[in-house]
mmCIF file of C-alpha atoms in Angstrom:
data_model
loop_
_atom_site.group_PDB
_atom_site.id
_atom_site.type_symbol
_atom_site.label_atom_id
_atom_site.label_comp_id
_atom_site.label_asym_id
_atom_site.label_seq_id
_atom_site.Cartn_x
_atom_site.Cartn_y
_atom_site.Cartn_z
ATOM 1 C CA MET A 941 0.000 0.000 0.000
ATOM 2 C CA GLY A 942 1.125 3.549 -0.528
ATOM 3 C CA VAL A 943 0.442 6.835 1.173
ATOM 4 C CA ASN A 944 -2.323 8.832 -0.451
ATOM 5 C CA ASN A 945 -0.816 12.284 -0.927
ATOM 6 C CA ASN A 946 -4.195 13.803 -1.864
ATOM 7 C CA LEU A 947 -5.464 13.500 1.706
ATOM 8 C CA ALA A 948 -4.931 16.258 4.251
ATOM 9 C CA ASN A 949 -3.070 15.636 7.507
ATOM 10 C CA PHE A 950 -4.818 16.423 10.806
ATOM 11 C CA THR A 951 -2.922 16.451 14.101
ATOM 12 C CA TYR A 952 -4.935 15.690 17.203
ATOM 13 C CA GLU A 953 -4.848 15.287 20.968
ATOM 14 C CA ALA A 954 -7.216 12.787 22.564
ATOM 15 C CA VAL A 955 -7.721 10.325 25.423
ATOM 16 C CA ASN A 956 -8.707 6.676 25.199
ATOM 17 C CA GLU A 957 -11.193 4.780 27.347
ATOM 18 C CA SER A 958 -8.611 4.216 30.075
ATOM 19 C CA GLY A 959 -7.797 7.939 30.251
ATOM 20 C CA LYS A 960 -4.448 7.678 28.495
ATOM 21 C CA LYS A 961 -3.444 10.840 26.601
ATOM 22 C CA LEU A 962 -2.779 10.390 22.888
ATOM 23 C CA LYS A 963 -1.159 12.582 20.248
ATOM 24 C CA GLY A 964 -0.948 11.755 16.580
ATOM 25 C CA MET A 965 -1.956 12.431 13.031
ATOM 26 C CA VAL A 966 -4.785 11.154 10.855
ATOM 27 C CA LYS A 967 -5.253 11.480 7.101
ATOM 28 C CA ALA A 968 -8.666 12.438 5.739
ATOM 29 C CA GLN A 969 -10.286 14.471 2.978
ATOM 30 C CA ASN A 970 -11.615 17.014 5.468
ATOM 31 C CA LYS A 971 -11.817 17.758 9.187
ATOM 32 C CA GLN A 972 -15.240 16.178 9.709
ATOM 33 C CA LEU A 973 -14.127 12.888 8.177
ATOM 34 C CA ALA A 974 -11.009 13.014 10.349
ATOM 35 C CA ILE A 975 -13.202 13.412 13.461
ATOM 36 C CA THR A 976 -15.409 10.532 12.319
ATOM 37 C CA GLU A 977 -12.332 8.371 11.784
ATOM 38 C CA LEU A 978 -10.991 9.116 15.271
ATOM 39 C CA ARG A 979 -14.338 8.576 17.001
ATOM 40 C CA GLY A 980 -14.516 5.227 15.269
ATOM 41 C CA ARG A 981 -11.424 4.250 17.203
ATOM 42 C CA GLY A 982 -13.247 4.796 20.470
ATOM 43 C CA ILE A 983 -11.221 7.794 21.627
ATOM 44 C CA THR A 984 -12.327 11.212 22.901
ATOM 45 C CA ILE A 985 -10.934 14.126 20.892
ATOM 46 C CA ARG A 986 -9.557 17.072 22.862
ATOM 47 C CA SER A 987 -8.287 19.076 19.878
ATOM 48 C CA ILE A 988 -7.800 18.578 16.149
ATOM 49 C CA GLN A 989 -6.397 20.842 13.446
ATOM 50 C CA GLU A 990 -5.166 20.539 9.892
ATOM 51 C CA GLN A 991 -1.423 20.239 9.576
ATOM 52 C CA ARG A 992 -0.062 22.937 7.303
ATOM 53 C CA LYS A 993 3.045 22.196 5.268
ATOM 54 C CA THR A 994 4.821 25.200 6.722
ATOM 55 C CA THR A 995 4.262 24.414 10.390
ATOM 56 C CA MET A 996 6.939 22.797 12.505
ATOM 57 C CA ASP A 997 4.623 20.335 14.173
ATOM 58 C CA LEU A 998 4.937 16.844 15.595
ATOM 59 C CA GLU A 999 5.303 14.889 12.388
ATOM 60 C CA ILE A 1000 7.966 17.176 10.948
ATOM 61 C CA HIS A 1001 10.017 16.807 14.113
ATOM 62 C CA ILE A 1002 9.577 13.032 14.030
ATOM 63 C CA GLY A 1003 11.263 12.827 10.647
ATOM 64 C CA ARG A 1004 14.393 14.366 12.131
ATOM 65 C CA ALA A 1005 14.354 12.839 15.595
ATOM 66 C CA VAL A 1006 14.078 9.087 14.990
ATOM 67 C CA LYS A 1007 17.600 7.819 14.443
ATOM 68 C CA LEU A 1008 18.174 5.006 11.984
ATOM 69 C CA GLU A 1009 19.832 2.965 14.729
ATOM 70 C CA ASP A 1010 16.672 3.269 16.843
ATOM 71 C CA PHE A 1011 14.563 2.221 13.878
ATOM 72 C CA VAL A 1012 16.699 -0.882 13.314
ATOM 73 C CA ILE A 1013 16.337 -1.838 16.983
ATOM 74 C CA PHE A 1014 12.584 -1.304 16.684
ATOM 75 C CA CYS A 1015 12.435 -3.702 13.709
ATOM 76 C CA ARG A 1016 14.462 -6.357 15.550
ATOM 77 C CA GLN A 1017 12.386 -6.114 18.713
ATOM 78 C CA PHE A 1018 9.110 -6.135 16.787
ATOM 79 C CA ALA A 1019 10.174 -9.261 14.872
ATOM 80 C CA THR A 1020 11.146 -11.015 18.120
ATOM 81 C CA LEU A 1021 7.790 -10.229 19.729
ATOM 82 C CA ILE A 1022 5.803 -11.421 16.696
ATOM 83 C CA ARG A 1023 7.884 -14.607 16.475
ATOM 84 C CA ALA A 1024 7.188 -15.233 20.165
ATOM 85 C CA GLY A 1025 3.464 -15.367 19.371
ATOM 86 C CA ILE A 1026 2.515 -12.016 20.909
ATOM 87 C CA GLN A 1027 -0.454 -10.311 19.258
ATOM 88 C CA ILE A 1028 0.352 -7.295 17.078
ATOM 89 C CA ASP A 1029 -1.519 -4.771 19.251
ATOM 90 C CA GLN A 1030 0.231 -6.059 22.384
ATOM 91 C CA ALA A 1031 3.600 -5.989 20.628
ATOM 92 C CA VAL A 1032 3.072 -2.379 19.544
ATOM 93 C CA SER A 1033 2.106 -1.410 23.114
ATOM 94 C CA ILE A 1034 5.239 -3.096 24.489
ATOM 95 C CA LEU A 1035 7.423 -1.298 21.949
ATOM 96 C CA GLU A 1036 5.698 1.983 22.806
ATOM 97 C CA ASP A 1037 6.585 1.528 26.475
ATOM 98 C CA GLN A 1038 10.189 0.561 25.703
ATOM 99 C CA SER A 1039 10.911 3.199 23.048
ATOM 100 C CA THR A 1040 13.424 5.881 24.044
ATOM 101 C CA SER A 1041 12.373 8.135 21.145
ATOM 102 C CA LYS A 1042 9.439 10.306 22.187
ATOM 103 C CA TYR A 1043 8.383 10.736 18.566
ATOM 104 C CA LEU A 1044 8.440 7.028 17.780
ATOM 105 C CA LYS A 1045 6.610 6.464 21.077
ATOM 106 C CA ALA A 1046 3.892 8.943 20.054
ATOM 107 C CA ALA A 1047 3.459 7.271 16.671
ATOM 108 C CA LEU A 1048 3.249 3.795 18.223
ATOM 109 C CA GLY A 1049 0.649 5.016 20.715
ATOM 110 C CA ASP A 1050 -1.566 6.206 17.880
ATOM 111 C CA ILE A 1051 -1.006 2.998 15.882
ATOM 112 C CA SER A 1052 -1.897 0.881 18.915
ATOM 113 C CA GLU A 1053 -5.256 2.641 19.181
ATOM 114 C CA GLN A 1054 -5.896 2.153 15.465
ATOM 115 C CA ILE A 1055 -5.166 -1.571 15.659
ATOM 116 C CA ARG A 1056 -7.595 -1.955 18.570
ATOM 117 C CA SER A 1057 -10.195 -0.170 16.436
ATOM 118 C CA GLY A 1058 -9.783 -2.799 13.735
ATOM 119 C CA HIS A 1059 -7.424 -1.007 11.354
ATOM 120 C CA PRO A 1060 -4.436 -2.831 9.803
ATOM 121 C CA LEU A 1061 -0.956 -2.167 11.168
ATOM 122 C CA SER A 1062 0.253 -0.850 7.818
ATOM 123 C CA LYS A 1063 -2.592 1.693 7.637
ATOM 124 C CA GLY A 1064 -1.625 3.158 10.988
ATOM 125 C CA MET A 1065 2.028 3.319 9.976
ATOM 126 C CA GLY A 1066 1.072 4.968 6.693
ATOM 127 C CA GLU A 1067 -0.399 7.879 8.660
ATOM 128 C CA HIS A 1068 3.039 8.600 10.134
ATOM 129 C CA PRO A 1069 5.183 9.037 6.996
ATOM 130 C CA LYS A 1070 7.887 10.934 8.851
ATOM 131 C CA VAL A 1071 8.466 7.921 11.099
ATOM 132 C CA PHE A 1072 7.785 5.018 8.765
ATOM 133 C CA PRO A 1073 9.151 5.390 5.204
ATOM 134 C CA ASP A 1074 6.909 4.537 2.280
ATOM 135 C CA MET A 1075 8.992 1.452 1.570
ATOM 136 C CA PHE A 1076 8.556 0.199 5.134
ATOM 137 C CA VAL A 1077 4.774 0.700 5.007
ATOM 138 C CA ASN A 1078 4.540 -1.265 1.756
ATOM 139 C CA MET A 1079 6.637 -4.065 3.229
ATOM 140 C CA MET A 1080 4.433 -4.206 6.324
ATOM 141 C CA ALA A 1081 1.315 -4.447 4.147
ATOM 142 C CA SER A 1082 2.934 -7.311 2.255
ATOM 143 C CA GLY A 1083 3.887 -9.035 5.517
ATOM 144 C CA GLU A 1084 0.350 -8.729 6.851
ATOM 145 C CA THR A 1085 -1.065 -10.226 3.661
ATOM 146 C CA GLY A 1086 1.488 -13.039 3.503
ATOM 147 C CA GLY A 1087 1.420 -13.812 7.221
ATOM 148 C CA ASN A 1088 5.207 -13.448 7.520
ATOM 149 C CA LEU A 1089 5.457 -10.146 9.360
ATOM 150 C CA ASP A 1090 8.396 -11.342 11.486
ATOM 151 C CA GLU A 1091 10.428 -12.247 8.394
ATOM 152 C CA VAL A 1092 9.662 -8.910 6.779
ATOM 153 C CA LEU A 1093 10.708 -7.026 9.919
ATOM 154 C CA GLU A 1094 14.006 -8.928 10.088
ATOM 155 C CA ARG A 1095 14.555 -8.201 6.410
ATOM 156 C CA MET A 1096 13.863 -4.524 7.021
ATOM 157 C CA ALA A 1097 16.316 -4.416 9.925
ATOM 158 C CA GLU A 1098 19.037 -5.912 7.727
ATOM 159 C CA HIS A 1099 18.125 -3.541 4.907
ATOM 160 C CA TYR A 1100 18.417 -0.410 7.046
ATOM 161 C CA GLU A 1101 21.574 -1.655 8.767
ATOM 162 C CA LYS A 1102 23.313 -2.089 5.411
ATOM 163 C CA GLU A 1103 21.972 1.218 4.148
ATOM 164 C CA HIS A 1104 23.169 2.988 7.292
ATOM 165 C CA LYS A 1105 26.632 1.454 6.944
ATOM 166 C CA THR A 1106 26.923 2.577 3.316
ATOM 167 C CA VAL A 1107 25.665 6.095 4.068
ATOM 168 C CA GLN A 1108 28.112 6.469 6.965
ATOM 169 C CA LYS A 1109 30.978 5.313 4.760
ATOM 170 C CA VAL A 1110 30.158 7.875 2.094
ATOM 171 C CA LYS A 1111 29.732 10.615 4.710
ATOM 172 C CA SER A 1112 33.114 9.810 6.235
ATOM 173 C CA ALA A 1113 34.752 10.060 2.802
ATOM 174 C CA MET A 1114 33.142 13.451 2.142
ATOM 175 C CA THR A 1115 33.500 14.910 5.639
ATOM 176 C CA TYR A 1116 37.274 14.665 6.093
ATOM 177 C CA PRO A 1117 38.334 16.828 3.127
ATOM 178 C CA ILE A 1118 35.581 19.352 3.877
ATOM 179 C CA VAL A 1119 36.715 19.693 7.507
ATOM 180 C CA VAL A 1120 40.360 20.010 6.471
ATOM 181 C CA LEU A 1121 39.457 22.608 3.842
ATOM 182 C CA VAL A 1122 37.501 24.664 6.391
ATOM 183 C CA ILE A 1123 40.429 24.511 8.824
ATOM 184 C CA ALA A 1124 42.793 25.603 6.047
ATOM 185 C CA ILE A 1125 40.568 28.564 5.164
ATOM 186 C CA VAL A 1126 40.325 29.637 8.826
ATOM 187 C CA VAL A 1127 44.108 29.400 9.287
ATOM 188 C CA VAL A 1128 44.800 31.369 6.104
ATOM 189 C CA ILE A 1129 42.289 34.091 7.009
ATOM 190 C CA PHE A 1130 43.826 34.367 10.505
ATOM 191 C CA LEU A 1131 47.334 34.711 9.069
ATOM 192 C CA LEU A 1132 46.235 37.272 6.487
ATOM 193 C CA LEU A 1133 44.218 39.314 9.006
ATOM 194 C CA LYS A 1134 46.510 39.219 12.057
ATOM 195 C CA ILE A 1135 50.052 38.153 11.204
ATOM 196 C CA VAL A 1136 50.783 39.444 7.699
ATOM 197 C CA PRO A 1137 49.680 43.090 8.365
ATOM 198 C CA THR A 1138 52.159 43.317 11.265
ATOM 199 C CA PHE A 1139 55.092 42.362 9.068
ATOM 200 C CA ALA A 1140 53.740 44.332 6.092
ATOM 201 C CA ASP A 1141 54.047 47.608 8.019
ATOM 202 C CA MET A 1142 57.641 46.765 8.894
ATOM 203 C CA PHE A 1143 58.526 45.899 5.290
ATOM 204 C CA LEU A 1144 56.952 49.094 3.945
ATOM 205 C CA GLU A 1145 58.944 51.205 6.417
ATOM 206 C CA GLN A 1146 62.162 49.740 5.035
ATOM 207 C CA GLY A 1147 61.208 50.855 1.532
ATOM 208 C CA SER A 1148 63.130 48.030 -0.118
ATOM 209 C CA GLU A 1149 61.818 46.099 -3.102
ATOM 210 C CA LEU A 1150 59.829 43.062 -2.002
ATOM 211 C CA PRO A 1151 59.746 39.626 -3.687
ATOM 212 C CA LEU A 1152 56.759 38.828 -5.901
ATOM 213 C CA ILE A 1153 55.395 36.230 -3.470
ATOM 214 C CA THR A 1154 55.520 38.761 -0.620
ATOM 215 C CA ARG A 1155 53.733 41.423 -2.667
ATOM 216 C CA PHE A 1156 51.035 38.896 -3.596
ATOM 217 C CA VAL A 1157 50.456 37.826 0.022
ATOM 218 C CA MET A 1158 50.432 41.437 1.245
ATOM 219 C CA SER A 1159 47.916 42.421 -1.457
ATOM 220 C CA SER A 1160 45.694 39.489 -0.465
ATOM 221 C CA SER A 1161 45.932 40.495 3.185
ATOM 222 C CA ASP A 1162 45.140 44.134 2.380
ATOM 223 C CA ALA A 1163 42.099 43.099 0.313
ATOM 224 C CA ILE A 1164 40.695 40.950 3.115
ATOM 225 C CA VAL A 1165 41.343 43.583 5.800
ATOM 226 C CA HIS A 1166 39.662 46.422 3.893
ATOM 227 C CA TYR A 1167 37.060 44.578 1.824
ATOM 228 C CA TRP A 1168 36.114 41.648 4.049
ATOM 229 C CA TRP A 1169 32.466 42.722 3.902
ATOM 230 C CA MET A 1170 32.481 42.311 0.108
ATOM 231 C CA PHE A 1171 33.805 38.769 0.406
ATOM 232 C CA LEU A 1172 31.206 37.995 3.077
ATOM 233 C CA ALA A 1173 28.416 39.494 0.958
ATOM 234 C CA GLY A 1174 29.623 37.458 -2.006
ATOM 235 C CA VAL A 1175 29.582 34.213 -0.012
ATOM 236 C CA ILE A 1176 26.107 34.957 1.370
ATOM 237 C CA GLY A 1177 24.879 35.883 -2.113
ATOM 238 C CA ILE A 1178 26.183 32.631 -3.580
ATOM 239 C CA MET A 1179 24.535 30.655 -0.772
ATOM 240 C CA VAL A 1180 21.189 32.407 -1.310
ATOM 241 C CA LEU A 1181 21.333 31.829 -5.073
ATOM 242 C CA TYR A 1182 22.278 28.194 -4.550
ATOM 243 C CA ARG A 1183 19.425 27.578 -2.119
ATOM 244 C CA SER A 1184 16.985 29.274 -4.457
ATOM 245 C CA PHE A 1185 18.210 27.191 -7.387
ATOM 246 C CA ALA A 1186 18.308 23.985 -5.343
ATOM 247 C CA SER A 1187 14.702 24.464 -4.217
ATOM 248 C CA SER A 1188 13.399 24.042 -7.785
ATOM 249 C CA GLU A 1189 12.910 20.602 -9.324
ATOM 250 C CA GLU A 1190 15.154 21.499 -12.266
ATOM 251 C CA GLY A 1191 17.841 22.663 -9.851
ATOM 252 C CA LYS A 1192 17.613 19.515 -7.749
ATOM 253 C CA TYR A 1193 17.865 17.339 -10.860
ATOM 254 C CA TRP A 1194 20.874 19.312 -12.131
ATOM 255 C CA ILE A 1195 22.631 19.074 -8.754
ATOM 256 C CA ASP A 1196 22.040 15.312 -8.583
ATOM 257 C CA THR A 1197 23.482 15.033 -12.102
ATOM 258 C CA ILE A 1198 26.585 17.017 -11.138
ATOM 259 C CA LYS A 1199 27.117 14.873 -8.027
ATOM 260 C CA PHE A 1200 27.868 11.862 -10.227
ATOM 261 C CA LYS A 1201 30.428 13.892 -12.216
ATOM 262 C CA ILE A 1202 32.536 15.111 -9.276
ATOM 263 C CA PRO A 1203 36.062 13.696 -9.710
ATOM 264 C CA VAL A 1204 36.669 10.628 -7.507
ATOM 265 C CA PHE A 1205 33.735 11.327 -5.171
ATOM 266 C CA GLY A 1206 31.157 11.143 -7.963
ATOM 267 C CA LEU A 1207 31.923 7.495 -8.663
ATOM 268 C CA ILE A 1208 31.538 6.620 -4.974
ATOM 269 C CA LEU A 1209 28.220 8.488 -4.797
ATOM 270 C CA LYS A 1210 26.979 6.650 -7.889
ATOM 271 C CA LYS A 1211 27.975 3.256 -6.472
ATOM 272 C CA ALA A 1212 26.209 4.060 -3.199
ATOM 273 C CA ALA A 1213 23.063 5.136 -5.074
ATOM 274 C CA VAL A 1214 23.085 1.944 -7.169
ATOM 275 C CA ALA A 1215 23.512 -0.130 -4.006
ATOM 276 C CA ARG A 1216 20.585 1.625 -2.344
ATOM 277 C CA MET A 1217 18.364 1.263 -5.409
ATOM 278 C CA THR A 1218 19.040 -2.437 -5.942
ATOM 279 C CA ARG A 1219 18.816 -3.251 -2.214
ATOM 280 C CA THR A 1220 15.439 -1.516 -1.972
ATOM 281 C CA MET A 1221 14.050 -3.167 -5.098
ATOM 282 C CA SER A 1222 15.284 -6.589 -3.991
ATOM 283 C CA SER A 1223 13.648 -6.234 -0.566
ATOM 284 C CA LEU A 1224 10.352 -5.173 -2.131
ATOM 285 C CA PHE A 1225 10.378 -7.934 -4.761
ATOM 286 C CA VAL A 1226 11.190 -10.623 -2.177
ATOM 287 C CA SER A 1227 8.233 -9.418 -0.101
ATOM 288 C CA ALA A 1228 5.931 -9.827 -3.127
ATOM 289 C CA VAL A 1229 5.247 -6.110 -3.517
ATOM 290 C CA PRO A 1230 3.912 -5.594 -7.089
ATOM 291 C CA VAL A 1231 6.657 -4.568 -9.527
ATOM 292 C CA LEU A 1232 5.118 -1.234 -10.565
ATOM 293 C CA GLN A 1233 4.470 -0.303 -6.948
ATOM 294 C CA ALA A 1234 8.028 -1.338 -6.031
ATOM 295 C CA LEU A 1235 9.436 0.966 -8.715
ATOM 296 C CA ASP A 1236 7.311 3.845 -7.385
ATOM 297 C CA VAL A 1237 8.531 3.276 -3.830
ATOM 298 C CA THR A 1238 12.175 2.905 -4.875
ATOM 299 C CA ALA A 1239 12.020 6.124 -6.907
ATOM 300 C CA LYS A 1240 10.871 7.961 -3.757
ATOM 301 C CA VAL A 1241 13.584 6.624 -1.443
ATOM 302 C CA VAL A 1242 16.616 6.254 -3.728
ATOM 303 C CA GLY A 1243 17.770 9.787 -2.887
ATOM 304 C CA ASN A 1244 18.850 10.820 -6.392
ATOM 305 C CA ARG A 1245 16.511 12.363 -8.949
ATOM 306 C CA VAL A 1246 18.508 11.105 -11.923
ATOM 307 C CA ILE A 1247 18.048 7.494 -10.874
ATOM 308 C CA ALA A 1248 14.462 8.203 -9.796
ATOM 309 C CA LYS A 1249 13.697 9.374 -13.344
ATOM 310 C CA VAL A 1250 15.153 6.160 -14.764
ATOM 311 C CA LEU A 1251 12.912 4.148 -12.437
ATOM 312 C CA ARG A 1252 9.845 6.105 -13.521
ATOM 313 C CA ASP A 1253 10.829 5.472 -17.149
ATOM 314 C CA ALA A 1254 11.226 1.788 -16.280
ATOM 315 C CA LYS A 1255 7.694 1.751 -14.898
ATOM 316 C CA ASP A 1256 6.372 3.208 -18.160
ATOM 317 C CA SER A 1257 8.352 0.627 -20.144
ATOM 318 C CA LEU A 1258 6.960 -2.253 -18.096
ATOM 319 C CA GLN A 1259 3.439 -0.986 -18.671
ATOM 320 C CA GLN A 1260 4.211 -1.136 -22.399
ATOM 321 C CA GLY A 1261 5.315 -4.758 -22.114
ATOM 322 C CA LYS A 1262 9.084 -4.148 -22.165
ATOM 323 C CA MET A 1263 11.727 -5.622 -19.866
ATOM 324 C CA LEU A 1264 13.044 -3.812 -16.786
ATOM 325 C CA SER A 1265 16.617 -3.969 -18.068
ATOM 326 C CA GLU A 1266 15.837 -1.964 -21.238
ATOM 327 C CA PRO A 1267 15.404 1.527 -19.704
ATOM 328 C CA ILE A 1268 18.189 0.765 -17.194
ATOM 329 C CA GLN A 1269 20.566 0.078 -20.073
ATOM 330 C CA LYS A 1270 19.271 2.948 -22.208
ATOM 331 C CA SER A 1271 19.898 5.515 -19.451
ATOM 332 C CA GLY A 1272 23.675 5.071 -19.695
ATOM 333 C CA ILE A 1273 23.974 5.769 -15.961
ATOM 334 C CA PHE A 1274 24.470 2.271 -14.628
ATOM 335 C CA PRO A 1275 27.625 0.139 -14.950
ATOM 336 C CA LYS A 1276 27.463 -2.676 -17.513
ATOM 337 C CA MET A 1277 27.600 -5.257 -14.737
ATOM 338 C CA VAL A 1278 24.267 -4.012 -13.367
ATOM 339 C CA VAL A 1279 22.583 -4.328 -16.755
ATOM 340 C CA GLN A 1280 24.097 -7.745 -17.485
ATOM 341 C CA MET A 1281 23.121 -9.230 -14.121
ATOM 342 C CA LEU A 1282 19.631 -7.768 -14.419
ATOM 343 C CA ILE A 1283 19.205 -9.368 -17.855
ATOM 344 C CA ILE A 1284 20.328 -12.720 -16.441
ATOM 345 C CA GLY A 1285 17.861 -12.300 -13.582
ATOM 346 C CA GLU A 1286 15.038 -11.650 -16.038
ATOM 347 C CA GLU A 1287 15.964 -14.679 -18.149
ATOM 348 C CA THR A 1288 16.157 -17.000 -15.132
ATOM 349 C CA GLY A 1289 13.222 -15.526 -13.211
ATOM 350 C CA GLN A 1290 15.486 -14.494 -10.316
ATOM 351 C CA VAL A 1291 15.458 -10.715 -10.559
ATOM 352 C CA ASP A 1292 15.156 -10.267 -6.777
ATOM 353 C CA ASN A 1293 18.165 -12.523 -6.174
ATOM 354 C CA MET A 1294 20.264 -10.742 -8.802
ATOM 355 C CA LEU A 1295 19.348 -7.333 -7.396
ATOM 356 C CA ALA A 1296 20.487 -8.493 -3.950
ATOM 357 C CA LYS A 1297 23.813 -9.684 -5.409
ATOM 358 C CA ILE A 1298 24.287 -6.346 -7.186
ATOM 359 C CA ALA A 1299 23.610 -4.522 -3.908
ATOM 360 C CA ASP A 1300 26.083 -6.755 -2.032
ATOM 361 C CA PHE A 1301 28.762 -6.086 -4.646
ATOM 362 C CA PHE A 1302 28.385 -2.315 -4.687
ATOM 363 C CA GLU A 1303 28.096 -2.014 -0.902
ATOM 364 C CA ALA A 1304 31.407 -3.861 -0.588
ATOM 365 C CA ASP A 1305 32.848 -1.772 -3.430
ATOM 366 C CA VAL A 1306 31.860 1.462 -1.665
ATOM 367 C CA ASP A 1307 33.586 0.241 1.522
ATOM 368 C CA GLN A 1308 36.801 -0.538 -0.345
ATOM 369 C CA SER A 1309 36.686 2.665 -2.411
ATOM 370 C CA VAL A 1310 36.239 4.832 0.686
ATOM 371 C CA ASP A 1311 39.084 3.073 2.525
ATOM 372 C CA ARG A 1312 41.410 3.542 -0.466
ATOM 373 C CA LEU A 1313 40.361 7.171 -0.854
ATOM 374 C CA LYS A 1314 40.961 7.967 2.818
ATOM 375 C CA ALA A 1315 44.407 6.344 2.652
ATOM 376 C CA VAL A 1316 45.333 8.656 -0.240
ATOM 377 C CA ILE A 1317 43.471 11.835 0.649
ATOM 378 C CA GLU A 1318 44.706 12.232 4.247
ATOM 379 C CA PRO A 1319 48.375 12.837 3.334
ATOM 380 C CA LEU A 1320 47.311 14.926 0.310
ATOM 381 C CA MET A 1321 45.167 17.218 2.474
ATOM 382 C CA LEU A 1322 48.006 17.610 4.993
ATOM 383 C CA LEU A 1323 50.327 18.471 2.113
ATOM 384 C CA PHE A 1324 47.748 20.968 0.849
ATOM 385 C CA ILE A 1325 47.537 22.792 4.193
ATOM 386 C CA SER A 1326 51.307 22.712 4.647
ATOM 387 C CA SER A 1327 51.807 24.196 1.177
ATOM 388 C CA ILE A 1328 49.426 27.101 1.801
ATOM 389 C CA VAL A 1329 50.925 27.917 5.193
ATOM 390 C CA GLY A 1330 54.405 27.434 3.718
ATOM 391 C CA VAL A 1331 53.738 30.016 0.999
ATOM 392 C CA ILE A 1332 52.630 32.596 3.573
ATOM 393 C CA VAL A 1333 55.612 31.854 5.833
ATOM 394 C CA ALA A 1334 57.986 32.095 2.849
ATOM 395 C CA ALA A 1335 56.420 35.424 1.883
ATOM 396 C CA ILE A 1336 57.178 36.756 5.372
ATOM 397 C CA MET A 1337 60.606 35.218 5.875
ATOM 398 C CA SER A 1338 62.080 36.070 2.462
ATOM 399 C CA PRO A 1339 62.181 39.870 3.035
ATOM 400 C CA MET A 1340 63.385 39.306 6.592
ATOM 401 C CA PHE A 1341 66.377 37.312 5.375
ATOM 402 C CA LYS A 1342 67.091 40.066 2.843
ATOM 403 C CA MET A 1343 66.904 42.696 5.595
ATOM 404 C CA TYR A 1344 69.275 40.599 7.715
ATOM 405 C CA ASP A 1345 71.757 40.328 4.844
ATOM 406 C CA ASN A 1346 71.611 44.100 4.286
ATOM 407 C CA PHE A 1347 72.191 44.662 8.009
ATOM 408 C CA LEU A 1348 75.280 42.443 7.981
ATOM 409 C CA GLY A 1349 76.495 44.013 4.746
#
């Protein structure tokens, strides 16, 4: 099942028959239908209002507050409870009591009430999209239908664990050079603002001809000291323009395209995106989620609009009776190995298995690529900082040595 985006979201506060306070969200076409839905659950409504897209309410905070590690633990614990023969509503109540995330706890409290009112687990989860991703909701619906909810939950835990590991690897590869670059910029600005001007005054008093490197560093220092506000305005202006551009769909698509073309890092980002796409599709196919629905869900969670477009094209191709591998190959984005293994999977009727193997390969490849990159980039970044500082030091020391020679002469 998917989340109906045409319905409005209504946040509410209520109490159940035992007097327990509840907070949550319900989807409905209008407020009256939302009230009818909640009353059907046997709860007393204290307040209800439509959730505006611009408000920083409960559900928006949930999307940021529930850590992936907590979600994995939730999946594991839920699977254990179901496997132990505990009823779903009781299991949800137990998890609500044990949860350390107040936002996950609030969502589970609402879901527990919905289950007791006769609604499916997946429906309740679908009303909390900031807690439970669309993929997870679809998998839960499949597990409910197939009677293998515990297996699906275990599969989801493994899926998110692998995804988290890959994401952390990519972040670690990107973070180190960014941090080093920021440190380098701060050090250079400090030297140009505080140290260089002190020596510049002394050199100018001597009136002797200065080396080219010294004149360049002094000019840079003078520009920053007197026109720092222009540099700051320029940086702010670029940031504003970037955010404005990145907020449009065309801008987002262009940025996602450029990400894959960044030297060295682009290839790692592409491998990580392919791993995420194939892992998601494999999990959905194994859980018997319909192919077209699986492509829709994967396009939403893959995290890159270029690949999402390919998946939407693949959905159109399938509806026209074509094979899944055709639009994948036509896009020119994916490595040949992905296309070849997908074709083999189609010919043997084991697409889900092949997708899982592709995901395994690229997850391992990302790990190795990041480790190799870090081994190379750490000394290079240190050399980079040393070179910049060395240039500034040389610019200061060169005239001083000349002054010393003149003094001795």
